mmCIF file of C-alpha atoms in Angstrom:
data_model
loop_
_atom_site.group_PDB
_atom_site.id
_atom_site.type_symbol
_atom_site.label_atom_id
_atom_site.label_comp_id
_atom_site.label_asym_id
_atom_site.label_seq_id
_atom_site.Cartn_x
_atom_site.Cartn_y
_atom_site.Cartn_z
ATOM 1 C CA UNK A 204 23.389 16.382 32.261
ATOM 2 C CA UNK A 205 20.784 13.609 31.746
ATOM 3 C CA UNK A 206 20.588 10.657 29.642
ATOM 4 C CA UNK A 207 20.794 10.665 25.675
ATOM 5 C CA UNK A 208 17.309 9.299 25.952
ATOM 6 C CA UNK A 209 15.735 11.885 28.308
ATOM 7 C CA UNK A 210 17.375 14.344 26.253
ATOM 8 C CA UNK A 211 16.263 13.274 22.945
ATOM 9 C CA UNK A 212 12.159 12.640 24.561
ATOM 10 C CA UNK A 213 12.314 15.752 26.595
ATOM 11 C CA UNK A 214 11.324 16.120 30.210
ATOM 12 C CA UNK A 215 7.787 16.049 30.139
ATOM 13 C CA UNK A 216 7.312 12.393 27.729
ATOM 14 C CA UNK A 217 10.066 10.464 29.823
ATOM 15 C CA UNK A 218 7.984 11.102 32.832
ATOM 16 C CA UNK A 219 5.341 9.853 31.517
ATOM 17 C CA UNK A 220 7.768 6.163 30.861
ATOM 18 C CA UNK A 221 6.390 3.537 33.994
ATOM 19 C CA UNK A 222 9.295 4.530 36.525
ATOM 20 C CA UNK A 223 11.342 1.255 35.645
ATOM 21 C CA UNK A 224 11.183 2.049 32.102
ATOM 22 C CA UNK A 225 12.436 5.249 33.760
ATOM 23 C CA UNK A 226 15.519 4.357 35.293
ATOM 24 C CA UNK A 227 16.721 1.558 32.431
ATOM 25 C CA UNK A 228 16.530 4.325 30.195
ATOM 26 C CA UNK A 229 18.876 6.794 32.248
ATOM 27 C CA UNK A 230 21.450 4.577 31.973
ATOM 28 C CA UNK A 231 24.333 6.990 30.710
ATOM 29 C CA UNK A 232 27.507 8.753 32.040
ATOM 30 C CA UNK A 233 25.143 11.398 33.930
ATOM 31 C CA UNK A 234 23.618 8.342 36.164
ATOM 32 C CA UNK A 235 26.975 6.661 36.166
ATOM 33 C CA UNK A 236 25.155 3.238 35.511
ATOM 34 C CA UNK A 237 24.943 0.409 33.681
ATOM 35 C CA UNK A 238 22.395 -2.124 33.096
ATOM 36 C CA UNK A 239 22.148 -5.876 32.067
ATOM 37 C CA UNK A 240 19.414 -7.731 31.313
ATOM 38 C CA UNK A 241 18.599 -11.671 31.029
ATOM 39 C CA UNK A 242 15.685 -13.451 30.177
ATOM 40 C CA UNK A 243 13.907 -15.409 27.848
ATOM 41 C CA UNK A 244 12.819 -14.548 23.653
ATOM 42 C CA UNK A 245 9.724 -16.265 23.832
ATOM 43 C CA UNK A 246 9.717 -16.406 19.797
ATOM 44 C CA UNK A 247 11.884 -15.113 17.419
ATOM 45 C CA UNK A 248 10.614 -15.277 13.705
ATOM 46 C CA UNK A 249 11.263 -14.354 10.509
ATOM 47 C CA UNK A 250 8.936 -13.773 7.360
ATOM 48 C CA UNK A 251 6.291 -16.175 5.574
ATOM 49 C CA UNK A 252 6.598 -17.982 2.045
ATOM 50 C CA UNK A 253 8.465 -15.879 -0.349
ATOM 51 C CA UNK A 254 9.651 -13.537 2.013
ATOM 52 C CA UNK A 255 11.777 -16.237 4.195
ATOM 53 C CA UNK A 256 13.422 -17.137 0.859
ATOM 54 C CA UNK A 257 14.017 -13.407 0.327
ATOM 55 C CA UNK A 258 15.371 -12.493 3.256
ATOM 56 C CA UNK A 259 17.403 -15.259 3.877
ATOM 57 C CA UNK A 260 20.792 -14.001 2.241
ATOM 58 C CA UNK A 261 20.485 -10.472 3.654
ATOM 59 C CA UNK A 262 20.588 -12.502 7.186
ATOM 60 C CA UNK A 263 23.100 -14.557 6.751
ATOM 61 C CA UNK A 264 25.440 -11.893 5.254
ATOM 62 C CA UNK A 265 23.884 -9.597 8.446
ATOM 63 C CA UNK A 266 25.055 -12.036 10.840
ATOM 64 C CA UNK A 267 28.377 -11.994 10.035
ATOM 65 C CA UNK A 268 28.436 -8.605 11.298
ATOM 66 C CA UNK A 269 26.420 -9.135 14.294
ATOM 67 C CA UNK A 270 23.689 -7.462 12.497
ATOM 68 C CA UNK A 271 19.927 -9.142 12.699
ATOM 69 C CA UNK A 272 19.736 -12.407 13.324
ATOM 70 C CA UNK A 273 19.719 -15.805 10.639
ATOM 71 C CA UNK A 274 18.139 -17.698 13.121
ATOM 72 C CA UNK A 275 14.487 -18.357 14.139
ATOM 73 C CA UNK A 276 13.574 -20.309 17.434
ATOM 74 C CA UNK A 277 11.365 -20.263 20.548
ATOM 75 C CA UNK A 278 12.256 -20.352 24.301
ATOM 76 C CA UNK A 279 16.073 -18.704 23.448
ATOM 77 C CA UNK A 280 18.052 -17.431 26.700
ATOM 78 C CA UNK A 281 19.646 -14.013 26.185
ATOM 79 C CA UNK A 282 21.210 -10.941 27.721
ATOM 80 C CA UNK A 283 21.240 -7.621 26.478
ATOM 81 C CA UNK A 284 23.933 -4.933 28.067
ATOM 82 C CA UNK A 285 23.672 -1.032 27.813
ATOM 83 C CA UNK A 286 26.803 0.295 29.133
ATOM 84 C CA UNK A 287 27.847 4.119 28.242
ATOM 85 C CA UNK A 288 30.631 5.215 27.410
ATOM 86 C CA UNK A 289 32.686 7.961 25.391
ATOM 87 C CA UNK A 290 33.372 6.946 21.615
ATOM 88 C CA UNK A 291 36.647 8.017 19.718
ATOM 89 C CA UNK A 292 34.977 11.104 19.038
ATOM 90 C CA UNK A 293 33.880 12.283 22.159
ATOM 91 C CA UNK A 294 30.191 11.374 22.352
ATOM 92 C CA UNK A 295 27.971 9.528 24.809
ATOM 93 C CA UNK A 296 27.345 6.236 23.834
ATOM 94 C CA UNK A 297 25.102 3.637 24.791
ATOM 95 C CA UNK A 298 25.494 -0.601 24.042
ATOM 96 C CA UNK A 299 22.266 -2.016 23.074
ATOM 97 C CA UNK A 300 24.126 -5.549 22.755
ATOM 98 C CA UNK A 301 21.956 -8.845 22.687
ATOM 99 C CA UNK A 302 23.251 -12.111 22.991
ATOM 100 C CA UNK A 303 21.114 -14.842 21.987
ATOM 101 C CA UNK A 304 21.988 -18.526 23.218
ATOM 102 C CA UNK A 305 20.571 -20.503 20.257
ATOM 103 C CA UNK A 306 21.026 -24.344 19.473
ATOM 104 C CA UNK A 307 23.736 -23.726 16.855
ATOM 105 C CA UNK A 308 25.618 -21.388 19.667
ATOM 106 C CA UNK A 309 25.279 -17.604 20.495
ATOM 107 C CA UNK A 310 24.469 -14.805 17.657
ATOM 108 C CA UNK A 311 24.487 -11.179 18.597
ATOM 109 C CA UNK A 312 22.641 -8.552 17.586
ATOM 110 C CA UNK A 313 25.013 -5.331 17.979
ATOM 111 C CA UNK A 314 23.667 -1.695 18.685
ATOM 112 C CA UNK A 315 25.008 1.763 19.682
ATOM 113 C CA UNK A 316 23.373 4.947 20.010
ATOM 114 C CA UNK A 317 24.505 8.447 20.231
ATOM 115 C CA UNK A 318 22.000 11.585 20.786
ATOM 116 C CA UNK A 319 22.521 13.985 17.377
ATOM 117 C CA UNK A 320 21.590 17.716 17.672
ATOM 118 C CA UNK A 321 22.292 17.490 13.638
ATOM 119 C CA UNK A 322 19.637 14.946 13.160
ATOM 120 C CA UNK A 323 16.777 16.978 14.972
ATOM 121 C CA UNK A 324 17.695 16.154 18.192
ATOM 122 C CA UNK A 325 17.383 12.379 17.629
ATOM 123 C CA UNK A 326 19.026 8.998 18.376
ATOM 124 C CA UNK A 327 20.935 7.271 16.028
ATOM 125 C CA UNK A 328 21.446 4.115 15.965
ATOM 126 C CA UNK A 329 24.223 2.318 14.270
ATOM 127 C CA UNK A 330 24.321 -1.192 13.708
ATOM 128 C CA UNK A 331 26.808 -4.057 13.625
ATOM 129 C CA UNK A 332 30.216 -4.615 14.695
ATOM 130 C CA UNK A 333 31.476 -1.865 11.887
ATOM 131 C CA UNK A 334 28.205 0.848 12.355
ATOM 132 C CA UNK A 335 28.071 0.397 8.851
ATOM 133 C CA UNK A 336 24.461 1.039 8.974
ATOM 134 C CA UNK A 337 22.848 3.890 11.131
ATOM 135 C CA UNK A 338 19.340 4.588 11.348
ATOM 136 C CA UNK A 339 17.123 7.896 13.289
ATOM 137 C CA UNK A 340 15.212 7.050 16.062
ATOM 138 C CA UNK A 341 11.979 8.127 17.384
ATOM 139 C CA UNK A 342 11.351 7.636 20.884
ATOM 140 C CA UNK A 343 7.850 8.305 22.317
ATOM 141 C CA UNK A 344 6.127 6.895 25.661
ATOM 142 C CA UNK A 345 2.803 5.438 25.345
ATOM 143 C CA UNK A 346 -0.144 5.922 27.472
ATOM 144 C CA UNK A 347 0.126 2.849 29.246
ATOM 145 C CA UNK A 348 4.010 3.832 30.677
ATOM 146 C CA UNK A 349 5.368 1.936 28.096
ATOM 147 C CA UNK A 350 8.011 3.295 25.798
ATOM 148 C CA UNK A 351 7.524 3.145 21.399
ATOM 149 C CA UNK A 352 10.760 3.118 18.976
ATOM 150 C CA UNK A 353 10.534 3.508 15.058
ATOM 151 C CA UNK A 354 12.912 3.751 13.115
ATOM 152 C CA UNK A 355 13.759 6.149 10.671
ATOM 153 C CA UNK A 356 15.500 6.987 7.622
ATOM 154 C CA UNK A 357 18.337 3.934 7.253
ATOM 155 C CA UNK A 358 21.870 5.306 6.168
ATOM 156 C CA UNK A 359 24.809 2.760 4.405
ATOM 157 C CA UNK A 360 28.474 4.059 5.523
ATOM 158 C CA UNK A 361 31.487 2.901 4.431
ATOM 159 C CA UNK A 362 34.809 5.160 3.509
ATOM 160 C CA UNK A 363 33.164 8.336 1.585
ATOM 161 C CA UNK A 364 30.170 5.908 0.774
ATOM 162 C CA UNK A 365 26.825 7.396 2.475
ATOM 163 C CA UNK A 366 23.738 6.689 0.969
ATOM 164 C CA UNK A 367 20.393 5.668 2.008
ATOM 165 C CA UNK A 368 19.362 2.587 2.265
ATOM 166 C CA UNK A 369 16.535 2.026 -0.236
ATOM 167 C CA UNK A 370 12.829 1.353 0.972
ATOM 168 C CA UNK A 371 12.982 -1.982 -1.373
ATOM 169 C CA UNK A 372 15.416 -3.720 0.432
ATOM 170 C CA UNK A 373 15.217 -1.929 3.778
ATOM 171 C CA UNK A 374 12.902 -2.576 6.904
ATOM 172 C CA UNK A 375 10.751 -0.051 9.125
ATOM 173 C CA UNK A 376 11.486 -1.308 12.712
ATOM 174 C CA UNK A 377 9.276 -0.812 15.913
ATOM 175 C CA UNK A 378 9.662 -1.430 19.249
ATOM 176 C CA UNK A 379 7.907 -1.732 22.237
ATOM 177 C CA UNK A 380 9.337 -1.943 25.668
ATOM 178 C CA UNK A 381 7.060 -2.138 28.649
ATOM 179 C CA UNK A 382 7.526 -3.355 32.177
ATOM 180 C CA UNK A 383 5.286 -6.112 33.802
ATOM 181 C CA UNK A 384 4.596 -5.398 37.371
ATOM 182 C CA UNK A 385 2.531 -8.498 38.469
ATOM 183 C CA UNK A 386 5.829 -10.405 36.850
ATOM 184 C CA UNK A 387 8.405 -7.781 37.694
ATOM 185 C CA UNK A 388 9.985 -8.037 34.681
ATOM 186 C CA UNK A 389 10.344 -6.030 31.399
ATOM 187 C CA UNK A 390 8.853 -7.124 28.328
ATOM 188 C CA UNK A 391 10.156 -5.846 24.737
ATOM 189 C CA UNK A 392 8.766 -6.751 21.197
ATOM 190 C CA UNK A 393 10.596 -5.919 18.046
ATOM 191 C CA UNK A 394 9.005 -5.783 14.236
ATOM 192 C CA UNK A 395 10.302 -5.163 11.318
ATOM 193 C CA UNK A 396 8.496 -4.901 7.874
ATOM 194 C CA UNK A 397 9.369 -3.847 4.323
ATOM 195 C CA UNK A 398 6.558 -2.174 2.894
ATOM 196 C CA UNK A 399 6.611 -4.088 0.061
ATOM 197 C CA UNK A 400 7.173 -7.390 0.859
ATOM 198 C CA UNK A 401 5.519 -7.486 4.418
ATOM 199 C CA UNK A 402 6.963 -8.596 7.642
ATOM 200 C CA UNK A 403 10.518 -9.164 7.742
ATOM 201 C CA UNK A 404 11.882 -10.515 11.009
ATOM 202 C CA UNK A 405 11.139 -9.785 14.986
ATOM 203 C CA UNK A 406 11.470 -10.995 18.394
ATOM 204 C CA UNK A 407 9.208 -10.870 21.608
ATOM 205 C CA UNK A 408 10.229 -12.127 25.469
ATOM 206 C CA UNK A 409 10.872 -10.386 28.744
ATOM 207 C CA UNK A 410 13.568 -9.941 31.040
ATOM 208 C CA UNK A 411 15.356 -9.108 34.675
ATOM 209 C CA UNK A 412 17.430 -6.096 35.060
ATOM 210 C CA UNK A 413 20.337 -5.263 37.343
ATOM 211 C CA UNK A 414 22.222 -2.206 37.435
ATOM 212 C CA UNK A 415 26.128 -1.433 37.999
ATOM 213 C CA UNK A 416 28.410 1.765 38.776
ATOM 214 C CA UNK A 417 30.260 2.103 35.121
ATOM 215 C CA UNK A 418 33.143 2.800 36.909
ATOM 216 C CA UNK A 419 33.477 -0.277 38.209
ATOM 217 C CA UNK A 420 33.048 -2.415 35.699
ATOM 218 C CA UNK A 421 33.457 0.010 32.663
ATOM 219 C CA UNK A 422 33.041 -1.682 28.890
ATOM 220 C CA UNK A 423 34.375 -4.920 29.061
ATOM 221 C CA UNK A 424 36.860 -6.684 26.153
ATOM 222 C CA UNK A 425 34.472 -7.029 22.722
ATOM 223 C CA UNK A 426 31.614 -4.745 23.406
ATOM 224 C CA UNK A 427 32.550 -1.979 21.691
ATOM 225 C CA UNK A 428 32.329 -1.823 17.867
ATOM 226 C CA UNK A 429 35.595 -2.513 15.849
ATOM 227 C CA UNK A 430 35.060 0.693 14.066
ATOM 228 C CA UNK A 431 33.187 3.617 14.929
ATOM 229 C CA UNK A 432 31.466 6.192 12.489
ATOM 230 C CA UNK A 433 31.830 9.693 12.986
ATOM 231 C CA UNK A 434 28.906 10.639 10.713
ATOM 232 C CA UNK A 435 25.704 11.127 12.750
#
């Protein structure tokens, strides 16, 4: 067995990931870890002009679902904590949770991801505290060691409601993770445009890692999603 990310890059590009990339991405049952991160967002932002005004409701109502974030601000403490585990229906998952320690008090920003043979041998990643939104991810390392994420098709799921999400309202996300050697830290930018309106919302900083045996600390109380989608 290996990790739902080596599985879903193959053998040959995860090798090519800088070796701490490496290891924070084979985080899974296999490796028996887990991983938490804290550091610093160095700026998180949100669209220009119209676009703020735009996107403001769609944050607000996303936050209430620990989905994106309705804040902006500079210099914000957070953690983020990958911990695998085995959903209600029997697949390896991994928390991508973030915790951001803003003025107003903490917002998260909620994240699972399963490996799905049905979706060409991508990740999905569902969002929120109810996955009511899932999107495909594509995983690729760059040449520098670093490790690439887009996003793909975005999928609304709620009862028998599954529909994509459509390209006006929705946003094309990329990230870049990378780790800093002179620093000895990771460093992660996310970006996330509508391709009509323009840039949306994102967040850049860096962070420590340090690294668990699941089994002793397994998922703690509130990490988990309330409800988990069975739809890949």
């Amino acid at each position: 067995m290996s990790s739902i990310f080596r599985t879903a890059m193959g053998e040959d590009a995860f090798a090519r990931l800088h070796p701490e990339l490496q290891r924070r991405f084979s985080v899974g049952l296999a490796s028996g870890e887990l991983c938490v991160g804290h550091g610093v967002m160095d700026r998180i932002w949100h669209g220009e002009g119209l676009t703020r005004h735009l996107i403001r409701p769609f944050l607000a109502l996303g936050g209430t679902r620990n989905i994106l974030l309705p804040r902006a601000g500079r210099h914000v403490p957070f953690t983020i904590e990958n911990v695998p585990y085995l959903d209600a229906y029997g697949r390896e998952t991994v928390t991508f949770v973030r915790t951001f320690r803003l003025p107003d008090g903490p917002r998260r920003f909620d994240a699972t991801m399963v490996y799905s043979p049905a979706r060409r041998g991508r990740i999905v990643d569902y969002l929120g505290t109810h996955q009511h939104l899932a999107s495909e991810l594509r995983l690729s390392a760059e040449p520098d060691g670093s490790l690439l994420i887009r996003s793909g098709e975005h999928r609304f799921r709620e009862g028998p409601v599954d529909v994509r999400v459509p390209e006006l309202v929705g946003g094309d996300a990329e990230v870049r993770e990378s780790f800093d050697e002179r620093a000895g830290r990771f460093r992660v930018r996310v970006r996330v445009v509508n391709r009509y309106v323009g840039p949306l919302f994102g967040y850049e900083g860096s962070f420590t890692a340090t690294y668990a045996p699941v089994r002793d600390r397994g998922v703690r109380r509130g990490l988990r999603p309330v409800r988990e989608e069975a739809r890949a």
